[in-house]
């Protein structure tokens, strides 16, 4: 499985993360997060896992809202 919390820690502070981090990848993630934050505001209703799920399967999330 994937430890989402571990990855979020690496994105939050790559210098303190014990493993090597792809800095360009982190910057792309931060840029995308800023773009999404502008769309939803500062206090999203979903947890980080919920947001990741919605971004990965938007068709299923939309179907649940019907």
PDB file of C-alpha atoms in Angstrom:
ATOM      1  CA  UNK A   1       0.000   0.000   0.000  1.00  0.00           C
ATOM      2  CA  UNK A   2       0.877   3.646  -0.216  1.00  0.00           C
ATOM      3  CA  UNK A   3       1.421   5.700   2.929  1.00  0.00           C
ATOM      4  CA  UNK A   4      -0.201   9.005   1.999  1.00  0.00           C
ATOM      5  CA  UNK A   5       0.837  10.638   5.278  1.00  0.00           C
ATOM      6  CA  UNK A   6       4.493   9.856   4.568  1.00  0.00           C
ATOM      7  CA  UNK A   7       4.251  11.452   1.139  1.00  0.00           C
ATOM      8  CA  UNK A   8       2.495  14.522   2.529  1.00  0.00           C
ATOM      9  CA  UNK A   9       5.310  14.886   5.064  1.00  0.00           C
ATOM     10  CA  UNK A  10       7.887  14.789   2.258  1.00  0.00           C
ATOM     11  CA  UNK A  11       5.982  17.464   0.340  1.00  0.00           C
ATOM     12  CA  UNK A  12       5.557  19.683   3.406  1.00  0.00           C
ATOM     13  CA  UNK A  13       9.267  19.713   4.305  1.00  0.00           C
ATOM     14  CA  UNK A  14      11.591  17.876   1.876  1.00  0.00           C
ATOM     15  CA  UNK A  15      14.724  18.929   3.793  1.00  0.00           C
ATOM     16  CA  UNK A  16      13.609  17.082   6.935  1.00  0.00           C
ATOM     17  CA  UNK A  17      12.480  13.971   5.054  1.00  0.00           C
ATOM     18  CA  UNK A  18      14.980  11.107   5.543  1.00  0.00           C
ATOM     19  CA  UNK A  19      14.829   9.852   1.937  1.00  0.00           C
ATOM     20  CA  UNK A  20      15.716  11.547  -1.346  1.00  0.00           C
ATOM     21  CA  UNK A  21      12.882  13.711  -2.680  1.00  0.00           C
ATOM     22  CA  UNK A  22      12.306  14.744  -6.301  1.00  0.00           C
ATOM     23  CA  UNK A  23      12.330  18.526  -5.857  1.00  0.00           C
ATOM     24  CA  UNK A  24      10.795  19.225  -9.287  1.00  0.00           C
ATOM     25  CA  UNK A  25       7.979  16.826  -8.459  1.00  0.00           C
ATOM     26  CA  UNK A  26       7.401  18.543  -5.122  1.00  0.00           C
ATOM     27  CA  UNK A  27       7.253  21.932  -6.844  1.00  0.00           C
ATOM     28  CA  UNK A  28       4.695  20.648  -9.386  1.00  0.00           C
ATOM     29  CA  UNK A  29       2.595  19.279  -6.518  1.00  0.00           C
ATOM     30  CA  UNK A  30       2.774  22.597  -4.669  1.00  0.00           C
ATOM     31  CA  UNK A  31       1.800  24.500  -7.819  1.00  0.00           C
ATOM     32  CA  UNK A  32      -1.185  22.209  -8.380  1.00  0.00           C
ATOM     33  CA  UNK A  33      -2.193  22.471  -4.712  1.00  0.00           C
ATOM     34  CA  UNK A  34      -2.171  26.267  -4.989  1.00  0.00           C
ATOM     35  CA  UNK A  35      -4.333  26.082  -8.112  1.00  0.00           C
ATOM     36  CA  UNK A  36      -6.837  23.763  -6.411  1.00  0.00           C
ATOM     37  CA  UNK A  37      -6.826  25.875  -3.224  1.00  0.00           C
ATOM     38  CA  UNK A  38      -7.879  28.905  -5.253  1.00  0.00           C
ATOM     39  CA  UNK A  39     -10.810  26.869  -6.585  1.00  0.00           C
ATOM     40  CA  UNK A  40     -12.082  25.494  -3.242  1.00  0.00           C
ATOM     41  CA  UNK A  41     -10.969  28.069  -0.693  1.00  0.00           C
ATOM     42  CA  UNK A  42      -8.883  27.630   2.429  1.00  0.00           C
ATOM     43  CA  UNK A  43     -11.085  25.152   4.315  1.00  0.00           C
ATOM     44  CA  UNK A  44     -11.930  22.145   2.144  1.00  0.00           C
ATOM     45  CA  UNK A  45     -14.636  19.793   3.392  1.00  0.00           C
ATOM     46  CA  UNK A  46     -12.571  16.695   2.586  1.00  0.00           C
ATOM     47  CA  UNK A  47      -9.543  15.092   4.203  1.00  0.00           C
ATOM     48  CA  UNK A  48      -6.335  14.798   2.134  1.00  0.00           C
ATOM     49  CA  UNK A  49      -7.279  11.182   1.382  1.00  0.00           C
ATOM     50  CA  UNK A  50     -10.759  12.206   0.300  1.00  0.00           C
ATOM     51  CA  UNK A  51      -9.352  14.878  -1.977  1.00  0.00           C
ATOM     52  CA  UNK A  52      -6.887  12.413  -3.511  1.00  0.00           C
ATOM     53  CA  UNK A  53      -9.711   9.957  -4.100  1.00  0.00           C
ATOM     54  CA  UNK A  54     -11.856  12.625  -5.753  1.00  0.00           C
ATOM     55  CA  UNK A  55      -9.018  13.729  -8.013  1.00  0.00           C
ATOM     56  CA  UNK A  56      -8.167  10.177  -9.012  1.00  0.00           C
ATOM     57  CA  UNK A  57     -11.765   9.078  -9.739  1.00  0.00           C
ATOM     58  CA  UNK A  58     -13.888  12.173 -10.476  1.00  0.00           C
ATOM     59  CA  UNK A  59     -16.441  10.079 -12.386  1.00  0.00           C
ATOM     60  CA  UNK A  60     -17.262   8.041  -9.277  1.00  0.00           C
ATOM     61  CA  UNK A  61     -17.406  11.072  -7.006  1.00  0.00           C
ATOM     62  CA  UNK A  62     -19.814  12.786  -9.416  1.00  0.00           C
ATOM     63  CA  UNK A  63     -21.977   9.655  -9.572  1.00  0.00           C
ATOM     64  CA  UNK A  64     -22.256   9.582  -5.757  1.00  0.00           C
ATOM     65  CA  UNK A  65     -23.625  13.112  -5.737  1.00  0.00           C
ATOM     66  CA  UNK A  66     -26.634  12.124  -7.857  1.00  0.00           C
TER      67      UNK A  66
END
